[in-house]
Short mmCIF file of C-alpha atoms and ligand atoms in Angstrom, two decimals:
data_model
loop_
_atom_site.label_atom_id
_atom_site.label_comp_id
_atom_site.label_asym_id
_atom_site.label_seq_id
_atom_site.Cartn_x
_atom_site.Cartn_y
_atom_site.Cartn_z
CA MET A 1 -38.70 -19.31 -55.08
CA ALA A 2 -39.79 -16.00 -53.53
CA PRO A 3 -39.38 -12.51 -55.00
CA ASN A 4 -35.62 -12.14 -55.37
CA GLU A 5 -32.88 -9.70 -56.30
CA VAL A 6 -34.00 -9.39 -59.96
CA ASP A 7 -37.47 -8.43 -58.76
CA ARG A 8 -36.34 -6.10 -55.98
CA THR A 9 -33.92 -4.14 -58.18
CA ILE A 10 -36.30 -3.27 -61.03
CA HIS A 11 -36.42 0.28 -62.38
CA PRO A 12 -38.18 2.20 -59.60
CA HIS A 13 -40.61 4.55 -61.33
CA THR A 14 -42.76 5.51 -64.32
CA THR A 15 -41.22 6.97 -67.49
CA GLY A 16 -42.65 8.45 -70.69
CA ALA A 17 -46.36 9.29 -70.80
CA ALA A 18 -47.00 7.41 -67.56
CA ALA A 19 -44.52 9.67 -65.75
CA ASP A 20 -46.54 12.75 -66.75
CA THR A 21 -49.76 11.12 -65.58
CA ALA A 22 -48.20 10.01 -62.29
CA ALA A 23 -46.74 13.52 -61.77
CA ALA A 24 -50.20 15.04 -62.22
CA HIS A 25 -51.53 12.74 -59.45
CA GLN A 26 -49.00 13.22 -56.65
CA ALA A 27 -51.13 15.49 -54.45
CA GLU A 28 -52.67 13.96 -51.34
CA LYS A 29 -56.14 12.61 -52.18
CA PRO A 30 -58.62 10.44 -50.31
CA LEU A 31 -58.45 7.75 -52.97
CA LYS A 32 -54.99 6.20 -53.16
CA LEU A 33 -53.67 3.90 -55.88
CA TYR A 34 -50.70 1.82 -54.70
CA ALA A 35 -49.10 0.96 -57.99
CA GLY A 36 -46.13 -0.54 -59.75
CA TRP A 37 -45.51 1.24 -63.08
CA PHE A 38 -44.76 -2.02 -64.94
CA CYS A 39 -47.72 -4.03 -63.67
CA PRO A 40 -50.48 -4.93 -66.15
CA PHE A 41 -52.97 -5.57 -63.32
CA VAL A 42 -52.27 -2.04 -62.02
CA GLN A 43 -52.77 -0.75 -65.53
CA ARG A 44 -56.35 -2.08 -65.46
CA THR A 45 -57.05 0.08 -62.40
CA TRP A 46 -55.17 3.07 -63.76
CA ILE A 47 -57.08 3.02 -67.06
CA THR A 48 -60.38 2.71 -65.13
CA LEU A 49 -59.56 5.75 -62.97
CA ASN A 50 -58.58 7.83 -66.02
CA GLU A 51 -61.49 6.68 -68.11
CA LYS A 52 -63.99 7.61 -65.41
CA LYS A 53 -62.22 10.88 -64.54
CA ILE A 54 -61.92 9.91 -60.89
CA ASP A 55 -59.49 11.91 -58.77
CA TYR A 56 -56.77 9.79 -57.14
CA GLN A 57 -53.29 9.88 -55.68
CA TYR A 58 -50.71 7.73 -57.48
CA ILE A 59 -48.28 6.04 -55.09
CA GLU A 60 -45.45 4.05 -56.65
CA ILE A 61 -44.25 1.05 -54.65
CA ASN A 62 -42.18 -2.04 -55.41
CA PRO A 63 -44.53 -4.90 -54.48
CA TYR A 64 -41.63 -7.35 -54.22
CA HIS A 65 -40.29 -5.63 -51.08
CA LYS A 66 -43.29 -6.66 -48.96
CA ASP A 67 -43.12 -3.72 -46.57
CA PRO A 68 -45.12 -4.45 -43.41
CA GLU A 69 -47.15 -1.26 -43.95
CA PHE A 70 -48.16 -2.47 -47.41
CA LEU A 71 -48.95 -6.00 -46.18
CA LYS A 72 -51.27 -4.48 -43.60
CA LEU A 73 -53.29 -3.01 -46.49
CA ASN A 74 -53.09 -6.06 -48.73
CA PRO A 75 -52.11 -9.31 -47.03
CA ARG A 76 -51.60 -10.85 -50.49
CA GLY A 77 -48.81 -8.31 -51.04
CA LEU A 78 -49.95 -7.42 -54.56
CA VAL A 79 -50.47 -4.25 -56.55
CA PRO A 80 -52.87 -2.80 -57.47
CA THR A 81 -54.18 -1.97 -54.04
CA LEU A 82 -56.63 0.87 -53.70
CA GLY A 83 -57.01 2.87 -50.47
CA VAL A 84 -60.63 3.90 -50.25
CA PRO A 85 -62.09 6.40 -47.76
CA VAL A 86 -65.05 4.58 -46.24
CA PRO A 87 -67.47 6.27 -43.84
CA ALA A 88 -68.26 4.68 -40.51
CA PRO A 89 -71.44 2.64 -40.96
CA THR A 90 -74.48 4.28 -39.40
CA THR A 91 -76.55 1.10 -39.34
CA SER A 92 -75.69 -2.45 -40.27
CA VAL A 93 -74.84 -3.19 -43.87
CA ASN A 94 -77.96 -4.21 -45.72
CA THR A 95 -78.43 -6.34 -48.79
CA ASN A 96 -81.87 -5.16 -49.83
CA GLY A 97 -80.62 -2.71 -52.41
CA ASN A 98 -80.98 0.44 -50.27
CA SER A 99 -77.87 2.37 -49.46
CA ASN A 100 -77.15 3.50 -45.90
CA ASP A 101 -74.66 6.04 -47.13
CA THR A 102 -76.17 8.91 -48.99
CA ASP A 103 -73.17 11.21 -49.18
CA THR A 104 -70.18 10.85 -51.45
CA MET A 105 -67.46 8.67 -49.96
CA ASN A 106 -64.82 10.80 -51.55
CA ASN A 107 -65.46 13.88 -49.43
CA PRO A 108 -62.06 14.66 -47.90
CA THR A 109 -63.44 16.94 -45.20
CA LYS A 110 -65.22 14.13 -43.38
CA LYS A 111 -63.24 13.07 -40.33
CA ASP A 112 -65.10 9.83 -39.67
CA ARG A 113 -63.72 8.07 -42.72
CA LYS A 114 -61.26 5.22 -42.57
CA LEU A 115 -58.92 4.26 -45.36
CA LYS A 116 -59.99 0.76 -46.32
CA PRO A 117 -58.07 -1.35 -48.82
CA ILE A 118 -59.55 -2.98 -51.89
CA TYR A 119 -57.42 -5.25 -54.03
CA GLU A 120 -57.71 -7.57 -57.03
CA SER A 121 -57.84 -5.57 -60.26
CA ILE A 122 -61.29 -6.73 -61.40
CA VAL A 123 -62.86 -6.24 -57.96
CA ILE A 124 -61.37 -2.73 -57.90
CA ALA A 125 -62.67 -1.91 -61.38
CA GLU A 126 -66.18 -3.09 -60.53
CA TYR A 127 -66.08 -1.08 -57.28
CA LEU A 128 -65.05 2.08 -59.14
CA ASP A 129 -67.65 1.58 -61.85
CA GLU A 130 -70.37 1.03 -59.28
CA HIS A 131 -69.42 3.75 -56.85
CA TYR A 132 -68.64 6.45 -59.44
CA SER A 133 -71.83 5.72 -61.34
CA ASP A 134 -72.95 9.28 -62.08
CA THR A 135 -72.65 9.25 -65.86
CA THR A 136 -72.62 13.04 -66.11
CA ALA A 137 -69.48 13.26 -63.99
CA HIS A 138 -67.88 9.91 -64.80
CA GLY A 139 -69.03 8.97 -68.29
CA PRO A 140 -70.81 5.79 -69.40
CA ARG A 141 -70.72 2.71 -67.19
CA LEU A 142 -67.98 0.18 -67.97
CA LEU A 143 -70.34 -2.73 -67.39
CA PRO A 144 -73.97 -2.69 -68.58
CA SER A 145 -76.13 -1.29 -65.76
CA GLY A 146 -79.82 -1.71 -65.04
CA ASP A 147 -82.10 -4.10 -63.18
CA ASP A 148 -83.86 -5.66 -66.17
CA SER A 149 -83.14 -9.18 -67.31
CA LEU A 150 -81.35 -8.06 -70.50
CA ALA A 151 -78.90 -5.89 -68.53
CA ALA A 152 -78.32 -8.74 -66.06
CA TYR A 153 -77.58 -11.10 -68.95
CA GLU A 154 -75.25 -8.63 -70.64
CA ARG A 155 -73.36 -8.08 -67.39
CA ALA A 156 -72.99 -11.83 -66.99
CA ARG A 157 -71.72 -12.11 -70.56
CA CYS A 158 -69.13 -9.42 -69.89
CA ARG A 159 -67.99 -11.29 -66.77
CA LEU A 160 -67.74 -14.50 -68.77
CA TRP A 161 -65.30 -12.88 -71.18
CA ILE A 162 -63.43 -11.15 -68.36
CA ASP A 163 -62.98 -14.67 -67.00
CA HIS A 164 -61.81 -15.96 -70.39
CA ILE A 165 -59.15 -13.25 -70.54
CA SER A 166 -58.00 -13.76 -66.94
CA SER A 167 -58.04 -17.55 -66.88
CA ARG A 168 -57.00 -18.35 -70.48
CA ILE A 169 -55.27 -15.47 -72.29
CA VAL A 170 -53.24 -14.02 -69.42
CA PRO A 171 -51.76 -17.38 -68.27
CA ALA A 172 -50.95 -18.25 -71.91
CA PHE A 173 -49.11 -14.92 -72.23
CA TYR A 174 -46.81 -15.72 -69.29
CA ARG A 175 -46.28 -19.35 -70.30
CA PHE A 176 -45.06 -18.09 -73.67
CA LEU A 177 -42.91 -15.28 -72.27
CA GLN A 178 -41.35 -17.53 -69.61
CA HIS A 179 -40.73 -20.41 -72.01
CA THR A 180 -37.10 -21.37 -71.39
CA PRO A 181 -36.30 -24.82 -72.82
CA GLU A 182 -33.02 -25.16 -70.85
CA LYS A 183 -35.05 -25.07 -67.63
CA ASP A 184 -38.29 -26.76 -68.64
CA ASP A 185 -38.66 -28.92 -71.74
CA SER A 186 -42.17 -30.17 -70.90
CA TYR A 187 -43.65 -27.90 -73.57
CA THR A 188 -42.35 -26.35 -76.77
CA ILE A 189 -42.40 -22.73 -77.82
CA GLN A 190 -44.86 -23.74 -80.53
CA ASP A 191 -47.20 -25.22 -77.87
CA ALA A 192 -47.02 -21.89 -76.03
CA ARG A 193 -47.65 -19.91 -79.21
CA ASP A 194 -50.57 -22.12 -80.28
CA GLU A 195 -52.26 -21.71 -76.91
CA LEU A 196 -51.94 -17.90 -76.85
CA LEU A 197 -53.13 -17.57 -80.44
CA LYS A 198 -56.01 -20.00 -79.84
CA GLN A 199 -57.32 -18.18 -76.77
CA THR A 200 -56.90 -14.77 -78.41
CA LYS A 201 -58.80 -16.02 -81.45
CA VAL A 202 -61.65 -17.37 -79.29
CA PHE A 203 -62.01 -13.89 -77.79
CA THR A 204 -61.79 -12.13 -81.16
CA GLN A 205 -64.38 -14.48 -82.66
CA GLN A 206 -66.68 -13.36 -79.85
CA LEU A 207 -66.08 -9.73 -80.92
CA LEU A 208 -67.17 -10.69 -84.43
CA GLU A 209 -70.30 -12.43 -83.12
CA LEU A 210 -71.21 -9.39 -81.06
CA ASP A 211 -70.66 -7.15 -84.11
CA ALA A 212 -73.08 -9.34 -86.10
CA GLU A 213 -75.65 -9.19 -83.27
CA ARG A 214 -75.47 -5.40 -83.22
CA GLU A 215 -75.61 -5.09 -86.98
CA GLU A 216 -78.85 -7.08 -86.99
CA LEU A 217 -80.26 -4.49 -84.61
CA GLY A 218 -79.06 -1.66 -86.84
CA LEU A 219 -76.41 -0.62 -84.31
CA ALA A 220 -72.78 0.28 -84.96
CA ALA A 221 -70.54 -2.81 -84.92
CA GLY A 222 -67.31 -2.28 -82.98
CA PRO A 223 -64.74 -1.40 -82.16
CA TRP A 224 -65.11 -2.43 -78.50
CA PHE A 225 -66.63 -5.46 -76.81
CA LEU A 226 -69.76 -3.38 -76.18
CA GLY A 227 -69.72 -1.76 -79.62
CA GLU A 228 -69.17 1.98 -79.46
CA GLN A 229 -69.00 1.74 -75.68
CA PHE A 230 -65.55 1.16 -74.14
CA SER A 231 -65.92 -1.50 -71.46
CA LEU A 232 -64.35 -3.38 -68.59
CA VAL A 233 -63.85 -6.37 -70.91
CA ASP A 234 -61.56 -4.24 -73.09
CA ILE A 235 -59.74 -2.88 -70.04
CA THR A 236 -59.20 -6.42 -68.74
CA LEU A 237 -57.26 -7.42 -71.86
CA ILE A 238 -55.54 -4.19 -72.93
CA PRO A 239 -52.43 -4.37 -70.69
CA TRP A 240 -51.41 -7.76 -72.10
CA ALA A 241 -52.24 -6.77 -75.68
CA LEU A 242 -49.88 -3.82 -75.19
CA ARG A 243 -47.17 -6.18 -73.89
CA LEU A 244 -47.27 -8.62 -76.82
CA PHE A 245 -44.28 -6.82 -78.30
CA LEU A 246 -42.23 -8.31 -75.45
CA ILE A 247 -42.85 -11.80 -76.82
CA ASP A 248 -41.81 -10.54 -80.28
CA HIS A 249 -38.69 -9.08 -78.68
CA TYR A 250 -37.64 -12.04 -76.54
CA LYS A 251 -39.00 -15.22 -78.10
CA PRO A 252 -37.79 -16.72 -81.38
CA GLY A 253 -40.54 -16.47 -84.00
CA GLY A 254 -42.53 -13.96 -81.90
CA VAL A 255 -46.24 -14.02 -81.11
CA GLY A 256 -47.16 -15.12 -84.64
CA ILE A 257 -50.26 -13.00 -85.29
CA PRO A 258 -50.31 -12.92 -89.11
CA GLU A 259 -49.74 -9.66 -90.98
CA LYS A 260 -52.66 -8.21 -92.93
CA GLY A 261 -53.42 -10.44 -95.93
CA ASN A 262 -51.55 -13.46 -94.50
CA GLY A 263 -54.25 -14.74 -92.15
CA GLY A 264 -55.56 -17.50 -94.44
CA GLU A 265 -58.86 -18.82 -93.16
CA ASP A 266 -58.46 -16.63 -90.06
CA GLU A 267 -58.04 -13.41 -92.02
CA GLU A 268 -61.34 -11.99 -90.77
CA VAL A 269 -60.56 -12.80 -87.14
CA TRP A 270 -57.13 -11.19 -87.22
CA GLY A 271 -58.54 -8.22 -89.12
CA ARG A 272 -60.99 -7.74 -86.25
CA TRP A 273 -58.12 -8.05 -83.76
CA ARG A 274 -56.20 -5.31 -85.61
CA THR A 275 -59.24 -3.00 -85.58
CA TRP A 276 -59.56 -3.43 -81.81
CA TYR A 277 -55.83 -3.05 -81.21
CA GLU A 278 -55.57 0.12 -83.32
CA LYS A 279 -58.38 1.70 -81.28
CA VAL A 280 -56.58 0.73 -78.07
CA GLN A 281 -53.55 2.68 -79.24
CA GLU A 282 -55.70 5.77 -79.86
CA ARG A 283 -57.30 5.75 -76.39
CA ASP A 284 -55.90 8.52 -74.15
CA SER A 285 -56.97 6.90 -70.86
CA VAL A 286 -54.84 3.91 -71.90
CA MET A 287 -51.82 5.46 -73.54
CA CYS A 288 -51.24 7.95 -70.71
CA THR A 289 -50.45 4.94 -68.47
CA MET A 290 -47.65 3.62 -70.70
CA SER A 291 -44.02 3.94 -69.75
CA GLU A 292 -41.17 3.82 -72.26
CA ARG A 293 -40.91 0.66 -74.34
CA SER A 294 -37.26 0.13 -73.42
CA LYS A 295 -38.18 0.07 -69.73
CA TYR A 296 -40.73 -2.72 -70.26
CA ILE A 297 -38.09 -4.67 -72.17
CA GLU A 298 -35.74 -4.25 -69.21
CA VAL A 299 -38.27 -5.11 -66.50
CA TYR A 300 -39.63 -8.22 -68.30
CA GLN A 301 -36.22 -9.76 -68.89
CA ARG A 302 -36.63 -11.62 -65.56
CA TYR A 303 -39.75 -13.27 -67.04
CA ALA A 304 -38.20 -13.95 -70.44
CA GLU A 305 -35.27 -15.71 -68.72
CA ASP A 306 -37.58 -17.36 -66.20
CA LYS A 307 -35.70 -15.83 -63.26
CA THR A 308 -38.49 -13.96 -61.53
CA GLY A 309 -39.71 -15.03 -58.11
CA SER A 310 -42.95 -13.11 -58.52
CA GLN A 311 -46.21 -14.85 -57.67
CA VAL A 312 -47.22 -14.73 -61.35
CA GLY A 313 -43.86 -16.26 -62.34
CA GLN A 314 -44.13 -19.02 -59.73
CA ALA A 315 -47.70 -19.86 -60.73
CA THR A 316 -46.69 -20.06 -64.39
CA ARG A 317 -43.72 -22.29 -63.59
CA GLY A 318 -45.81 -24.54 -61.38
CA GLY A 319 -48.74 -24.76 -63.79
CA ARG A 320 -51.02 -23.16 -61.20
CA SER A 321 -53.68 -20.50 -61.75
CA MET A 322 -52.68 -16.84 -61.57
CA PRO A 323 -52.43 -15.10 -58.17
N1 LIG B 401 -54.90 -11.07 -59.19
C1 LIG B 401 -54.18 -9.86 -58.93
C2 LIG B 401 -52.75 -9.99 -59.46
C3 LIG B 401 -51.87 -8.77 -59.15
C4 LIG B 401 -50.36 -9.07 -59.30
O1 LIG B 401 -49.94 -10.22 -59.50
N2 LIG B 401 -49.51 -8.00 -59.21
C5 LIG B 401 -48.08 -8.21 -59.25
C6 LIG B 401 -47.36 -7.14 -60.04
S1 LIG B 401 -47.71 -7.24 -61.75
C7 LIG B 401 -47.53 -8.13 -57.84
O2 LIG B 401 -47.92 -7.31 -57.05
N3 LIG B 401 -46.57 -9.01 -57.52
C8 LIG B 401 -45.92 -9.13 -56.25
C9 LIG B 401 -45.38 -10.53 -56.04
O3 LIG B 401 -45.46 -11.35 -56.96
O4 LIG B 401 -44.87 -10.80 -54.95
C10 LIG B 401 -54.95 -8.69 -59.54
O5 LIG B 401 -55.75 -8.93 -60.48
O6 LIG B 401 -54.84 -7.56 -59.07
#
């Protein structure tokens, strides 16, 4: 199955808070975000750009149309794709830690720049965090920086949990949302629920362990993966956390995260989840990328009924890893 009519006829643009943010970023800019308003992978990039106060042009496209111009930028045919103005190299690229390019790549007056594509939401986020590293202009780094062995370890730990989210939580989300027993009875809705809850709990237990580590050092506990510091680990998970309501809407019995006081032996874990989730909903860089709830309900119906031909949908159906 390839992208089909249900994918190609989705609502074509942002609504709600996201529409205001997109409207404020229509002017031509050197940095271009090719986006789909509904896409959680795009949302990772969008949050990163907002969080770091990077100037960009928002360009809405429907990635299921596979326009040749878009495929030239990203042969995988996926959003997010970022168009980045890259200067012509003066000498060969080096790997010894010294930069050949001393000026800012985002200078629109330079004529010798080419628009180069970057894709894959985590690669994009790491690029933006690394390139826009001036903390005065762009705020704290989203991954721990520094050359010392502690910083290297902490970066690796962040990447480990980014991997947990991408390879465990995100696939479990789609397997649950696409669960359609008439089409596939190889797993039950309870299997799908158990897997999503299990992987979410593993992540949240890690938040608790990190809190305890920080408390021992006399540092503030949460709310984020890096304590008081909002991070790329949080950004990696947020779009799916904000889409859990779709499972509540479409799937009998819903996600199944217990209400406060009903968590039994997991009460502490789910309490920590709620603390994190409440902070997510207060974060401007996040909430300004959200469209109207009713539009997500509409656009995800093709997943809930297992009718989408998207690459994510096909991978979920075929038990393969995410695109
Ligand atoms: N691994 C990619 C996944 C991106 C992705 O799957 N984007 C979807 C929209 S949510 C897309 O462009 N789908 C087009 C298709 O399935 O043909 C990333 O992290 O950026």
